[in-house]
Tab-separated table of C-alpha atoms in Angstrom:
chain	number	residue	atom	x	y	z
V	1	MET	CA	-8.535	-7.122	3.290
V	2	ALA	CA	-11.226	-4.617	2.547
V	3	LEU	CA	-11.973	-1.752	0.238
V	4	PRO	CA	-12.047	1.126	-0.413
V	5	GLN	CA	-8.335	1.717	-0.503
V	6	GLY	CA	-6.665	4.977	-1.434
V	7	LEU	CA	-2.929	5.536	-1.771
V	8	ASN	CA	-1.464	9.005	-1.303
V	9	LEU	CA	1.913	9.354	-2.992
V	10	ARG	CA	4.351	11.838	-1.483
V	11	GLY	CA	7.783	12.303	0.068
V	12	SER	CA	7.213	11.844	3.779
V	13	LEU	CA	4.538	10.566	6.119
V	14	ALA	CA	4.072	13.546	8.409
V	15	TYR	CA	3.726	16.126	5.642
V	16	VAL	CA	-0.085	15.933	5.695
V	17	THR	CA	-2.745	13.862	7.462
V	18	ASP	CA	-4.477	11.130	5.503
V	19	ALA	CA	-8.226	10.538	5.610
V	20	GLY	CA	-9.644	7.216	6.788
V	21	ASP	CA	-9.585	5.331	3.484
V	22	ASP	CA	-6.142	6.553	2.465
V	23	TYR	CA	-2.629	5.276	3.136
V	24	ALA	CA	0.606	7.126	2.458
V	25	VAL	CA	3.353	5.717	0.250
V	26	TYR	CA	6.587	7.667	0.701
V	27	VAL	CA	10.374	7.474	0.898
V	28	GLY	CA	11.215	4.506	3.111
V	29	ASN	CA	7.692	3.090	2.826
V	30	ARG	CA	7.406	2.353	-0.842
V	31	ASP	CA	7.992	-1.215	-1.964
V	32	TYR	CA	5.406	-3.957	-2.303
V	33	PRO	CA	4.450	-5.639	0.000
V	34	LEU	CA	3.312	-2.994	2.465
V	35	THR	CA	0.257	-3.731	4.609
V	36	SER	CA	-1.823	-0.565	4.638
V	37	THR	CA	-3.582	0.752	7.719
V	38	GLN	CA	-6.780	-0.402	5.999
V	39	GLY	CA	-5.438	-3.957	5.799
V	40	ASN	CA	-4.502	-4.364	2.138
V	41	ASN	CA	-1.178	-5.398	0.632
V	42	VAL	CA	0.027	-2.538	-1.551
V	43	GLY	CA	3.146	-0.818	-2.909
V	44	TRP	CA	5.399	-0.118	-5.852
V	45	GLU	CA	6.811	-3.168	-7.575
V	46	ALA	CA	9.854	-1.187	-8.743
V	47	ASN	CA	11.511	2.085	-7.845
V	48	PRO	CA	9.317	4.932	-9.119
V	49	GLY	CA	12.155	7.437	-9.133
V	50	ASP	CA	11.495	10.573	-7.170
V	51	MET	CA	8.913	10.940	-4.419
V	52	LEU	CA	8.261	14.503	-3.352
V	53	ASN	CA	6.171	16.641	-1.021
V	54	ARG	CA	4.657	19.530	-2.980
V	55	ASN	CA	1.929	21.477	-1.171
V	56	SER	CA	0.552	20.745	2.290
V	57	GLY	CA	-2.142	23.393	1.967
V	58	ILE	CA	-4.352	21.466	-0.441
V	59	ASP	CA	-6.278	18.185	-0.218
V	60	ALA	CA	-4.009	15.536	1.326
V	61	ARG	CA	-4.513	13.273	-1.683
V	62	LEU	CA	-2.865	15.876	-3.908
V	63	ALA	CA	-0.109	17.032	-1.571
V	64	GLY	CA	2.752	15.028	-3.080
V	65	ILE	CA	3.879	13.229	-6.201
V	66	HIS	CA	5.774	10.218	-7.408
V	67	TYR	CA	7.150	10.308	-10.921
V	68	ARG	CA	8.718	8.049	-13.464
V	69	ASN	CA	10.922	8.689	-16.484
V	70	GLY	CA	11.302	5.579	-18.595
V	71	SER	CA	9.706	2.173	-18.790
V	72	ALA	CA	6.392	1.795	-17.008
V	73	ILE	CA	6.332	0.584	-13.426
V	74	ASN	CA	3.469	-0.775	-11.382
V	75	LEU	CA	1.764	0.483	-8.264
V	76	ARG	CA	-0.049	-2.579	-6.929
V	77	ILE	CA	-3.094	-3.057	-4.743
V	78	ASP	CA	-4.132	-6.614	-3.882
V	79	LEU	CA	-7.916	-6.842	-4.045
V	80	PRO	CA	-9.954	-8.837	-1.529
V	81	ALA	CA	-11.810	-10.558	-4.360
V	82	THR	CA	-12.236	-10.626	-8.113
V	83	GLY	CA	-15.173	-8.824	-9.692
V	84	ASN	CA	-16.148	-5.321	-10.659
V	85	HIS	CA	-14.240	-2.370	-9.255
V	86	ASN	CA	-14.136	1.374	-9.782
V	87	VAL	CA	-10.913	3.335	-9.661
V	88	ARG	CA	-9.994	6.974	-9.207
V	89	ILE	CA	-6.694	8.745	-9.766
V	90	ALA	CA	-5.114	12.162	-9.486
V	91	ALA	CA	-2.301	12.681	-11.979
V	92	GLY	CA	-0.584	16.038	-11.864
V	93	ASP	CA	1.643	18.253	-9.785
V	94	ALA	CA	0.609	20.900	-7.282
V	95	SER	CA	3.674	22.981	-8.084
V	96	ALA	CA	4.565	22.523	-11.740
V	97	VAL	CA	3.289	21.606	-15.184
V	98	ALA	CA	3.157	17.869	-15.653
V	99	ALA	CA	2.816	14.914	-17.984
V	100	THR	CA	1.355	11.519	-17.249
V	101	LYS	CA	0.382	8.137	-18.525
V	102	VAL	CA	-1.518	5.862	-16.142
V	103	GLU	CA	-2.830	2.503	-17.355
V	104	LEU	CA	-4.922	0.055	-15.339
V	105	PHE	CA	-4.114	-3.655	-15.351
V	106	ASP	CA	-5.770	-6.806	-14.059
V	107	THR	CA	-2.463	-8.550	-13.330
V	108	THR	CA	-1.073	-8.319	-16.901
V	109	SER	CA	-4.299	-7.657	-18.818
V	110	SER	CA	-4.835	-4.016	-19.671
V	111	LEU	CA	-8.159	-2.528	-18.656
V	112	GLY	CA	-7.362	0.722	-20.426
V	113	VAL	CA	-5.442	3.952	-20.142
V	114	LEU	CA	-6.963	6.108	-17.420
V	115	ALA	CA	-5.060	9.302	-18.078
V	116	SER	CA	-2.622	10.429	-20.713
V	117	ALA	CA	-1.045	13.839	-21.186
V	118	GLY	CA	2.138	14.820	-22.972
V	119	ALA	CA	4.942	17.064	-21.805
V	120	SER	CA	3.665	20.100	-19.875
V	121	ALA	CA	0.094	19.291	-20.893
V	122	ILE	CA	-1.263	19.363	-17.355
V	123	ALA	CA	-1.319	22.854	-15.858
V	124	SER	CA	0.559	23.545	-12.666
V	125	GLY	CA	-1.717	22.880	-9.716
V	126	SER	CA	-4.111	20.747	-11.767
V	127	PHE	CA	-4.788	17.033	-11.874
V	128	ARG	CA	-6.215	14.554	-14.386
V	129	ASP	CA	-8.853	12.175	-13.014
V	130	ALA	CA	-9.520	8.575	-14.049
V	131	THR	CA	-11.479	9.785	-17.087
V	132	ASN	CA	-8.568	11.996	-18.202
V	133	THR	CA	-10.481	15.141	-17.245
V	134	GLU	CA	-8.401	17.936	-15.752
V	135	TYR	CA	-9.390	19.822	-12.599
V	136	SER	CA	-7.726	22.377	-10.398
V	137	ALA	CA	-6.559	21.209	-6.998
V	138	ALA	CA	-9.538	23.004	-5.493
V	139	ASN	CA	-12.029	21.300	-7.794
V	140	TRP	CA	-10.576	17.794	-8.133
V	141	PRO	CA	-11.823	16.584	-4.698
V	142	GLY	CA	-15.469	17.342	-5.413
V	143	SER	CA	-15.530	16.848	-9.160
V	144	ASN	CA	-13.278	13.943	-10.102
V	145	SER	CA	-15.009	10.927	-11.607
V	146	PRO	CA	-14.277	7.252	-11.223
V	147	SER	CA	-13.468	4.934	-14.087
V	148	GLY	CA	-15.392	1.711	-14.146
V	149	PRO	CA	-16.759	-0.673	-13.374
V	150	HIS	CA	-13.732	-2.691	-14.427
V	151	SER	CA	-14.026	-6.461	-14.262
V	152	PHE	CA	-11.059	-8.051	-12.514
V	153	SER	CA	-10.602	-11.772	-13.059
V	154	THR	CA	-7.630	-11.806	-10.684
V	155	THR	CA	-6.997	-10.046	-7.379
V	156	ILE	CA	-3.997	-8.034	-8.570
V	157	CYS	CA	-4.831	-4.434	-9.467
V	158	ARG	CA	-1.948	-2.553	-11.044
V	159	PHE	CA	-1.670	1.120	-11.946
V	160	ALA	CA	1.170	1.334	-14.468
V	161	LEU	CA	2.890	4.713	-14.497
V	162	GLY	CA	5.196	5.882	-17.266
V	163	GLY	CA	6.308	4.230	-20.448
V	164	THR	CA	6.683	7.492	-22.330
V	165	ALA	CA	9.574	9.877	-22.869
V	166	ASN	CA	8.139	12.236	-20.264
V	167	PHE	CA	8.374	12.543	-16.529
V	168	ASP	CA	5.037	10.881	-15.840
V	169	ILE	CA	3.478	11.999	-12.585
V	170	LEU	CA	0.957	10.502	-10.169
V	171	ALA	CA	-0.355	11.821	-6.844
V	172	HIS	CA	-3.159	9.482	-5.785
V	173	VAL	CA	-4.947	6.250	-6.668
V	174	TYR	CA	-8.089	4.715	-5.206
V	175	VAL	CA	-10.026	1.496	-5.736
V	176	GLU	CA	-13.427	0.421	-4.491
V	177	ALA	CA	-15.755	-2.471	-5.160
V	178	ALA	CA	-18.334	-1.435	-7.747
V	179	GLY	CA	-21.785	-1.362	-6.265
V	180	GLY	CA	-20.460	-1.963	-2.781
V	181	GLY	CA	-19.806	0.583	-0.071
V	182	GLY	CA	-21.341	3.096	-2.375
V	183	PHE	CA	-22.759	5.667	-0.063
V	184	LYS	CA	-19.872	5.698	2.350
V	185	ALA	CA	-17.307	5.810	-0.382
V	186	ALA	CA	-19.063	8.388	-2.518
V	187	TRP	CA	-19.959	10.571	0.409
V	188	ALA	CA	-16.477	10.509	1.854
V	189	ARG	CA	-14.864	11.053	-1.552
V	190	ASN	CA	-16.942	14.115	-2.290
V	191	ASN	CA	-16.902	15.777	1.107
V	192	THR	CA	-13.232	16.188	1.699
V	193	VAL	CA	-13.751	19.506	3.456
V	194	LEU	CA	-14.427	17.353	6.498
V	195	GLY	CA	-11.020	15.701	6.013
V	196	ALA	CA	-9.898	13.349	8.750
V	197	GLY	CA	-12.940	14.233	10.807
V	198	VAL	CA	-15.341	12.505	8.464
V	199	VAL	CA	-17.538	10.016	10.262
V	200	LEU	CA	-17.544	6.790	8.315
J	1	MET	CA	14.571	-25.062	-22.879
J	2	ALA	CA	14.377	-23.856	-19.318
J	3	ILE	CA	16.337	-20.950	-17.930
J	4	THR	CA	19.217	-22.063	-15.742
J	5	LEU	CA	18.637	-21.519	-12.056
J	6	THR	CA	21.508	-19.439	-10.693
J	7	LYS	CA	22.514	-17.825	-7.447
J	8	PHE	CA	21.044	-14.604	-8.840
J	9	HIS	CA	17.599	-16.193	-8.737
J	10	ILE	CA	18.189	-17.564	-5.258
J	11	ILE	CA	19.430	-14.196	-4.000
J	12	LYS	CA	16.301	-12.535	-5.421
J	13	VAL	CA	14.111	-14.828	-3.340
J	14	LEU	CA	16.278	-14.307	-0.282
J	15	PHE	CA	15.925	-10.543	-0.646
J	16	GLN	CA	12.166	-10.904	-1.120
J	17	ILE	CA	12.011	-12.806	2.155
J	18	GLU	CA	14.132	-10.154	3.852
J	19	ARG	CA	11.969	-7.317	2.503
J	20	ASN	CA	8.775	-9.121	3.379
J	21	LEU	CA	9.720	-9.991	6.960
J	22	THR	CA	11.483	-6.767	7.929
J	23	GLY	CA	8.747	-4.768	6.201
J	24	LEU	CA	6.112	-6.726	8.062
J	25	HIS	CA	7.881	-5.941	11.316
J	26	TYR	CA	7.671	-2.244	10.439
J	27	ASP	CA	4.033	-2.442	9.277
J	28	MET	CA	2.877	-4.235	12.417
J	29	ARG	CA	4.175	-1.458	14.617
J	30	SER	CA	3.309	1.524	12.417
J	31	ASN	CA	-0.246	0.344	11.787
J	32	ALA	CA	-0.807	-0.213	15.514
J	33	LEU	CA	0.349	3.326	16.206
J	34	LYS	CA	-1.966	4.701	13.504
J	35	TRP	CA	-4.982	2.769	14.789
J	36	LYS	CA	-4.226	4.041	18.269
J	37	THR	CA	-4.172	7.606	16.978
J	38	MET	CA	-7.520	7.014	15.274
J	39	ALA	CA	-9.008	5.545	18.457
J	40	GLN	CA	-7.746	8.412	20.579
J	41	ALA	CA	-9.288	10.869	18.120
J	42	GLN	CA	-12.444	8.724	18.123
J	43	THR	CA	-12.679	8.721	14.358
J	44	PRO	CA	-13.508	6.721	12.362
J	45	ALA	CA	-16.069	4.536	14.140
J	46	VAL	CA	-15.000	1.623	16.329
J	47	THR	CA	-16.416	-0.839	13.809
J	48	VAL	CA	-14.322	0.672	11.025
J	49	ILE	CA	-11.059	0.626	12.996
J	50	ARG	CA	-11.537	-2.935	14.185
J	51	GLN	CA	-12.246	-3.984	10.599
J	52	PHE	CA	-8.988	-2.296	9.559
J	53	MET	CA	-7.247	-4.302	12.296
J	54	ALA	CA	-8.817	-7.613	11.347
J	55	ASP	CA	-8.083	-7.036	7.669
J	56	ALA	CA	-4.494	-6.083	8.396
J	57	GLY	CA	-4.096	-9.215	10.506
J	58	ALA	CA	-5.287	-11.253	7.544
J	59	SER	CA	-2.802	-9.443	5.297
J	60	TYR	CA	-0.017	-10.190	7.760
J	61	GLN	CA	-1.009	-13.856	7.656
J	62	THR	CA	-0.917	-13.766	3.864
J	63	ARG	CA	2.593	-12.350	3.852
J	64	LEU	CA	3.785	-14.946	6.347
J	65	GLU	CA	2.117	-17.710	4.375
J	66	TRP	CA	4.169	-16.752	1.312
J	67	VAL	CA	7.310	-17.580	3.300
J	68	ARG	CA	5.940	-20.810	4.742
J	69	ALA	CA	4.681	-21.996	1.370
J	70	TYR	CA	8.056	-21.403	-0.254
J	71	ARG	CA	9.893	-23.038	2.626
J	72	ASP	CA	7.707	-26.129	2.561
J	73	GLY	CA	7.028	-26.335	-1.141
J	74	SER	CA	9.967	-25.108	-3.167
J	75	PRO	CA	12.759	-27.437	-4.236
J	76	ASN	CA	15.041	-24.401	-4.053
J	77	TRP	CA	14.537	-23.697	-0.350
J	78	THR	CA	17.768	-25.475	0.580
J	79	ALA	CA	19.664	-23.225	-1.817
J	80	VAL	CA	18.111	-20.144	-0.190
J	81	ARG	CA	19.092	-21.441	3.249
J	82	ASN	CA	22.623	-22.047	2.041
J	83	VAL	CA	23.009	-18.520	0.698
J	84	TYR	CA	21.660	-17.077	3.963
J	85	THR	CA	24.130	-19.219	5.904
J	86	ALA	CA	26.955	-18.092	3.633
J	87	LEU	CA	26.072	-14.495	4.544
J	88	GLY	CA	26.556	-15.388	8.203
J	89	GLY	CA	22.891	-15.873	9.034
J	90	ASP	CA	21.418	-18.690	11.080
J	91	PRO	CA	18.296	-20.130	9.409
J	92	ALA	CA	16.890	-20.834	12.861
J	93	GLU	CA	16.604	-17.116	13.583
J	94	ALA	CA	14.471	-16.656	10.492
J	95	THR	CA	12.178	-19.391	11.770
J	96	THR	CA	11.995	-17.630	15.128
J	97	LEU	CA	11.187	-14.300	13.491
J	98	TYR	CA	8.446	-15.952	11.453
J	99	ALA	CA	6.954	-17.596	14.542
J	100	GLU	CA	7.001	-14.392	16.591
J	101	MET	CA	5.168	-12.436	13.924
J	102	LYS	CA	2.740	-15.291	13.264
J	103	VAL	CA	1.613	-15.147	16.879
J	104	ILE	CA	0.867	-11.439	16.592
J	105	ALA	CA	-0.948	-11.822	13.270
J	106	ASP	CA	-3.057	-14.684	14.545
J	107	GLN	CA	-3.953	-12.855	17.743
J	108	LEU	CA	-4.945	-9.768	15.798
J	109	VAL	CA	-7.273	-11.751	13.549
J	110	ALA	CA	-8.777	-13.562	16.522
J	111	GLN	CA	-9.213	-10.606	18.842
J	112	ALA	CA	-10.018	-7.634	16.601
J	113	PRO	CA	-13.684	-8.556	15.982
J	114	ALA	CA	-14.357	-8.458	19.731
J	115	LEU	CA	-13.064	-4.918	20.254
J	116	SER	CA	-16.134	-2.903	21.165
J	117	ASN	CA	-14.900	0.521	22.229
J	118	TYR	CA	-12.058	2.959	21.649
J	119	SER	CA	-10.370	2.143	24.961
J	120	GLN	CA	-10.114	-1.503	24.033
J	121	ILE	CA	-8.605	-0.573	20.680
J	122	VAL	CA	-6.026	1.646	22.374
J	123	ALA	CA	-5.155	-1.177	24.780
J	124	ALA	CA	-4.818	-3.680	21.941
J	125	CYS	CA	-2.580	-1.307	19.998
J	126	ASP	CA	-0.443	-0.749	23.083
J	127	GLN	CA	-0.027	-4.502	23.399
J	128	ILE	CA	1.101	-4.744	19.794
J	129	SER	CA	3.520	-1.842	19.998
J	130	ALA	CA	4.957	-3.286	23.223
J	131	ALA	CA	5.478	-6.654	21.566
J	132	VAL	CA	6.816	-5.187	18.315
J	133	GLN	CA	9.661	-2.840	19.080
J	134	ALA	CA	10.709	-0.213	16.556
J	135	PRO	CA	13.131	-1.762	14.056
J	136	ASP	CA	16.548	-0.178	13.618
J	137	SER	CA	16.629	2.452	10.907
J	138	LEU	CA	19.109	4.983	9.588
J	139	TRP	CA	16.344	7.569	9.143
J	140	PRO	CA	13.235	8.414	11.172
J	141	GLU	CA	10.365	6.075	10.398
């Protein structure tokens, strides 16, 4: 297992092409355990509800959504090792106003709420990052910030989605070792114009 | 006071085993096809793809080890076997499925670090996809 690991949440695999660090979670390929192309065990630990394609003309990480109405559910990434990690998220909807609540857990220990926005609080076509800052779909790829470093004492990283009375929405999550893989990860994250052609 | 162990609990484990093994079957094939596509496009670098392959092999081993550890270590394994048999399954076929996938996982872990060019990666992926046929599915996968 190795990091970084991104998960792109959408309705179907072929809708867009994922970049090298990213793996698609979609209808029929959803439940933990899935072994990602990058070699990590990942997936939803319960049914998220709806999984939709939204806009194939924007960054692949933002092209689709999964959403949850009701008790929180966990999107899990098994880490190669304990220690400090940074995370990124995109919470929003390319095609509609959105709400979200995304909380990070080290197994069952909360490491904090990454993003929180009530009903219709996120503009259509915009996304909250891991610091709860909102960007347009055009600006999120180059401007979103990580949250961290977060100290994991276990190897189970969970992004909990939902737990409010809203339809809480998530498009993308990403985890990397803090202080490791820095240049590659940062460079690739912030140069998405190169897309799948990026040389790692 | 402990919670009573019921068939519900046993069925949960049986379904976890089913999801794990049939999902692993799917992942082995789909990941090989994706790595092949990467190699044919010659991006990312050979070293990155072979690391993906080695890491995935290790993840496959982890998933298989969950099954072996439960089989060899849980006092409830016999109950799981009995439920599977009651459904018409033969526990021996589950053992065969485990062994077949273990061979592929072990070979991937052993051989991936030695892959030194895109052609070798394509050949390795072809070997995997030949050994791991597409599982039946109601919808395109």
